PDB file of C-alpha atoms in Angstrom:
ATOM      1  CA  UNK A1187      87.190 132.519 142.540  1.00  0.00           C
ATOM      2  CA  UNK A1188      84.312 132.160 140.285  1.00  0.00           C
ATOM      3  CA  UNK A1189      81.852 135.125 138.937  1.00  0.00           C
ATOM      4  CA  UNK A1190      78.488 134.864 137.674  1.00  0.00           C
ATOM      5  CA  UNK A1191      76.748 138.299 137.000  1.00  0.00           C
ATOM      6  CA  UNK A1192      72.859 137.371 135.274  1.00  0.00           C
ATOM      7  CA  UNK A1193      73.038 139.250 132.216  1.00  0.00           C
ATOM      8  CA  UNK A1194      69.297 140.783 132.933  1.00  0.00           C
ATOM      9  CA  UNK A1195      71.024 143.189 135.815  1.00  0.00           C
ATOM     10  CA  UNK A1196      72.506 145.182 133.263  1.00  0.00           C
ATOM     11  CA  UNK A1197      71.704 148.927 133.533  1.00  0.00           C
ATOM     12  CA  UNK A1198      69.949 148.208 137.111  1.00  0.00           C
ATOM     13  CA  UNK A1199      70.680 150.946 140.329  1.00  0.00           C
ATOM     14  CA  UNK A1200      70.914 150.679 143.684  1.00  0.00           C
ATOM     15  CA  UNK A1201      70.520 153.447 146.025  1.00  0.00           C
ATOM     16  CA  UNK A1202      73.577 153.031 148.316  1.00  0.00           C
ATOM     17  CA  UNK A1203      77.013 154.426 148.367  1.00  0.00           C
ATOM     18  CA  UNK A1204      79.322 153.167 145.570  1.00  0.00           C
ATOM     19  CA  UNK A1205      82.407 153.525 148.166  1.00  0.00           C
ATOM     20  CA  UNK A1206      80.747 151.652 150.845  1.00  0.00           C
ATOM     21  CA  UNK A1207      79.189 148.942 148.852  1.00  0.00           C
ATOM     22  CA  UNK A1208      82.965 147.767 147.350  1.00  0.00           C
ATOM     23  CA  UNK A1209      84.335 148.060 150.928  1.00  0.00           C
ATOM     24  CA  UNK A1210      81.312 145.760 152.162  1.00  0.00           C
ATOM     25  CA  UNK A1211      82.150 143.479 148.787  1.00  0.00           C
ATOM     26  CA  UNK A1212      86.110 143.223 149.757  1.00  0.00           C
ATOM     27  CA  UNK A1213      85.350 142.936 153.482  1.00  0.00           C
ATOM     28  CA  UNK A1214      82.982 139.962 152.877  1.00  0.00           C
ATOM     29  CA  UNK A1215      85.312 138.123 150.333  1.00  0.00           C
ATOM     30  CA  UNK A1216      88.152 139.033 152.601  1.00  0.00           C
ATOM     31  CA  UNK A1217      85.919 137.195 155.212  1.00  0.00           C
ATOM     32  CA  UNK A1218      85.474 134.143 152.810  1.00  0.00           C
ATOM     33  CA  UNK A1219      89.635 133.547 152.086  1.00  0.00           C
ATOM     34  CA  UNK A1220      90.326 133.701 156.287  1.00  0.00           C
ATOM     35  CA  UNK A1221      87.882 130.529 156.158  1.00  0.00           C
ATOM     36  CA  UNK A1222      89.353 128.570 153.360  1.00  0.00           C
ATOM     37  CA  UNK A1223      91.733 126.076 154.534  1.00  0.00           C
ATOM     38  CA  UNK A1224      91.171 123.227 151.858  1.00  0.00           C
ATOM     39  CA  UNK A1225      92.929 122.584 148.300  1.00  0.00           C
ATOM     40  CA  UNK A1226      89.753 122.620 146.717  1.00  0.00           C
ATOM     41  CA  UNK A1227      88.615 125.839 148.714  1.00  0.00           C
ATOM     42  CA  UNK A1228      86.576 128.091 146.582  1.00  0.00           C
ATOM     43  CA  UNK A1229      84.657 131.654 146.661  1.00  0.00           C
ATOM     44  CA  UNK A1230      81.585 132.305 144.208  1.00  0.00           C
ATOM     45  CA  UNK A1231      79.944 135.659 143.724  1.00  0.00           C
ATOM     46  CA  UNK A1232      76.712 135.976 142.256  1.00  0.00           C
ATOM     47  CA  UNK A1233      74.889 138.655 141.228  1.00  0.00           C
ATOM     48  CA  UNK A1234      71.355 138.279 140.266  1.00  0.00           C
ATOM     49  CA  UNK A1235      67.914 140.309 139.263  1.00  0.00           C
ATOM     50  CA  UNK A1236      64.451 139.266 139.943  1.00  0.00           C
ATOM     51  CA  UNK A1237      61.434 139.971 138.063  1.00  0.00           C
ATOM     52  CA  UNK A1238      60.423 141.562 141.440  1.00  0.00           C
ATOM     53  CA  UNK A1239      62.771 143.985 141.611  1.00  0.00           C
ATOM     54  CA  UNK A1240      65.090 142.400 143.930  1.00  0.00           C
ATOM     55  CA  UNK A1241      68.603 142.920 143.413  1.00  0.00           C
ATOM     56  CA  UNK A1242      70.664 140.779 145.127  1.00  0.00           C
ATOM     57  CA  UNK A1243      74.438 139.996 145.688  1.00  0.00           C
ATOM     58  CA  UNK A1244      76.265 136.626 146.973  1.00  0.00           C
ATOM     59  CA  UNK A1245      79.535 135.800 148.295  1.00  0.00           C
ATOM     60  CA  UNK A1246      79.691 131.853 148.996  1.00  0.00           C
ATOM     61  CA  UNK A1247      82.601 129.798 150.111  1.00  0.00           C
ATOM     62  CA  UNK A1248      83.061 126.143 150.730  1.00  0.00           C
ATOM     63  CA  UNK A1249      85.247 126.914 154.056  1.00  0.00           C
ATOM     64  CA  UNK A1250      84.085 125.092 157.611  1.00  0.00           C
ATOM     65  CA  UNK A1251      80.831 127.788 158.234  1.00  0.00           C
ATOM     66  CA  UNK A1252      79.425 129.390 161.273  1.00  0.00           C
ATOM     67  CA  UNK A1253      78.594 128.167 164.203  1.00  0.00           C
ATOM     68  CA  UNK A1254      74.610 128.621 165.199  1.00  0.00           C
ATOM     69  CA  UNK A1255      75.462 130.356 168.134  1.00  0.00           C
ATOM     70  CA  UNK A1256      77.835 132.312 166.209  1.00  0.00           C
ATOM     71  CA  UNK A1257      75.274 133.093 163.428  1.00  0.00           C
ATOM     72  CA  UNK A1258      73.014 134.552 166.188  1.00  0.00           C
ATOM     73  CA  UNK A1259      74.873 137.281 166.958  1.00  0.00           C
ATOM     74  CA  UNK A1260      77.261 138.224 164.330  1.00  0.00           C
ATOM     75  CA  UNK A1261      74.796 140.795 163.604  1.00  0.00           C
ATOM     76  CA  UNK A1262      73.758 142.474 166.596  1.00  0.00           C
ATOM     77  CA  UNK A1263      77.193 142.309 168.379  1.00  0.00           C
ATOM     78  CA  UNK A1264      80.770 142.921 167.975  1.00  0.00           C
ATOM     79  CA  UNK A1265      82.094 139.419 168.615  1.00  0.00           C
ATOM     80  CA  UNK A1266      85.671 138.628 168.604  1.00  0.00           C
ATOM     81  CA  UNK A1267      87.015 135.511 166.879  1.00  0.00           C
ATOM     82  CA  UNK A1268      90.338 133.931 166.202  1.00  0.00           C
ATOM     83  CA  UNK A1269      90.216 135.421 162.760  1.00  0.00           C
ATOM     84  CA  UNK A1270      89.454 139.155 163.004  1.00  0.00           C
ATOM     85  CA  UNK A1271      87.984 141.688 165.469  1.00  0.00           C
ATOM     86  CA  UNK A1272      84.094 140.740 164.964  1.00  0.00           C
ATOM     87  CA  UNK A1273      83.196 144.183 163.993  1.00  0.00           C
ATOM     88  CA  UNK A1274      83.230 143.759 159.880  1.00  0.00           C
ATOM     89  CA  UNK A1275      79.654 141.925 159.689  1.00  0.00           C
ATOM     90  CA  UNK A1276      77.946 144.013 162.576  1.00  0.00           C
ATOM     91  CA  UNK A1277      79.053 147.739 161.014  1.00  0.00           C
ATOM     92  CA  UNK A1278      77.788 146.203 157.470  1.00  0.00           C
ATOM     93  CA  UNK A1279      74.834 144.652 158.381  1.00  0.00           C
ATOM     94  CA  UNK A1280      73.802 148.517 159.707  1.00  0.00           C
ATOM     95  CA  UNK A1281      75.657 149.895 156.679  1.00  0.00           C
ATOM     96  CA  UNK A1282      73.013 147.409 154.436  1.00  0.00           C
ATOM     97  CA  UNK A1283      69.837 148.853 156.337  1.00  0.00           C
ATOM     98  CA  UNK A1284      70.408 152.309 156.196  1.00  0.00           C
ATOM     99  CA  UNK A1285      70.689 151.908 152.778  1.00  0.00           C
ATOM    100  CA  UNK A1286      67.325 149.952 152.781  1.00  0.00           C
ATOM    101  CA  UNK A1287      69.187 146.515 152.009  1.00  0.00           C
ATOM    102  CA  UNK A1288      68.965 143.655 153.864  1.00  0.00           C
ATOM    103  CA  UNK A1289      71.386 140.969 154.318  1.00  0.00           C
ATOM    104  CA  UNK A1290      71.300 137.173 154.821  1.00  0.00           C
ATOM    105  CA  UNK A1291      73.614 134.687 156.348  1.00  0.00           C
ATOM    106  CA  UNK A1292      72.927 131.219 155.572  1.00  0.00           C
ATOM    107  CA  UNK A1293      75.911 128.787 157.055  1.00  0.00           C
ATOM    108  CA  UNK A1294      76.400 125.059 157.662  1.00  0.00           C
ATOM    109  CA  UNK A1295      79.875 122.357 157.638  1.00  0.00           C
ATOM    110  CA  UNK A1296      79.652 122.827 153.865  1.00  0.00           C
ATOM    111  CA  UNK A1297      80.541 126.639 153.567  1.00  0.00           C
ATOM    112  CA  UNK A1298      78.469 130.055 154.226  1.00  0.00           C
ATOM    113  CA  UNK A1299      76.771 132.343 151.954  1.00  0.00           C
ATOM    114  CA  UNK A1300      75.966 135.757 152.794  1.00  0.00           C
ATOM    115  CA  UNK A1301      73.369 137.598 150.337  1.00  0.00           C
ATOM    116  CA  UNK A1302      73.096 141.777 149.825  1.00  0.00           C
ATOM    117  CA  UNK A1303      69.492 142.207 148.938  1.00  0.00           C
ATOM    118  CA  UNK A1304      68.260 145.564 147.608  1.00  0.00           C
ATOM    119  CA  UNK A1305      65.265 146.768 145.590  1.00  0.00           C
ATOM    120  CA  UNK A1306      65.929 148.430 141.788  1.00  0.00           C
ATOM    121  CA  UNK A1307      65.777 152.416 142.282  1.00  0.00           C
TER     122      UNK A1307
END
């Protein structure tokens, strides 16, 4: 697992609960390791601040990604799959919005990335 935090995001708040945002970190990497099947598997979190005030937080793996189909719904449905119950990315993505976030899922053979995005309180 590999870490990058931009050194600029220092001293920088989100509005959000501190609980829920580490179970949303763990349930996402937890996500990551049930896709890894390689030796040279890897997870990469990345946390980042723009000059726009755009916080934003990454969890990519190199594992065998999301199908498009898949992609299309993770969000707006509980959908089961061979790996869990379905329900992790659907409760999170809400969790996300009602704390203003927004989240993005970008996915191909190569691996998936999903990104937190919140504005600086």
């Amino acid at each position: 697992m590999e870490v990058k935090i931009q050194e600029n995001i220092k001293g920088k708040t989100i509005l959000g609960n501190s609980v829920q945002i580490k179970s949303i970190l763990f349930e996402l990497i937890g996500n990551s390791t049930k896709a890894l099947y390689k030796p040279d598997s890897k997870i990469k979190i990345f946390a980042s601040y723009e000059n726009d005030g755009l916080i934003t937080l990454s969890i990519k793996d190199n594992g065998s990604g999301i199908s498009d189909d898949l992609k299309n719904k993770l969000f707006k449905e509980v959908v089961e799959s061979k790996n869990g119950s379905g329900i992790g990315l659907y409760l999170i993505n809400r969790i996300i919005h009602q704390m203003g976030g927004d989240l993005k899922l970008e996915s191909s053979e190569k691996g998936t990335t999903i990104t937190l995005l919140f504005n600086e309180n």
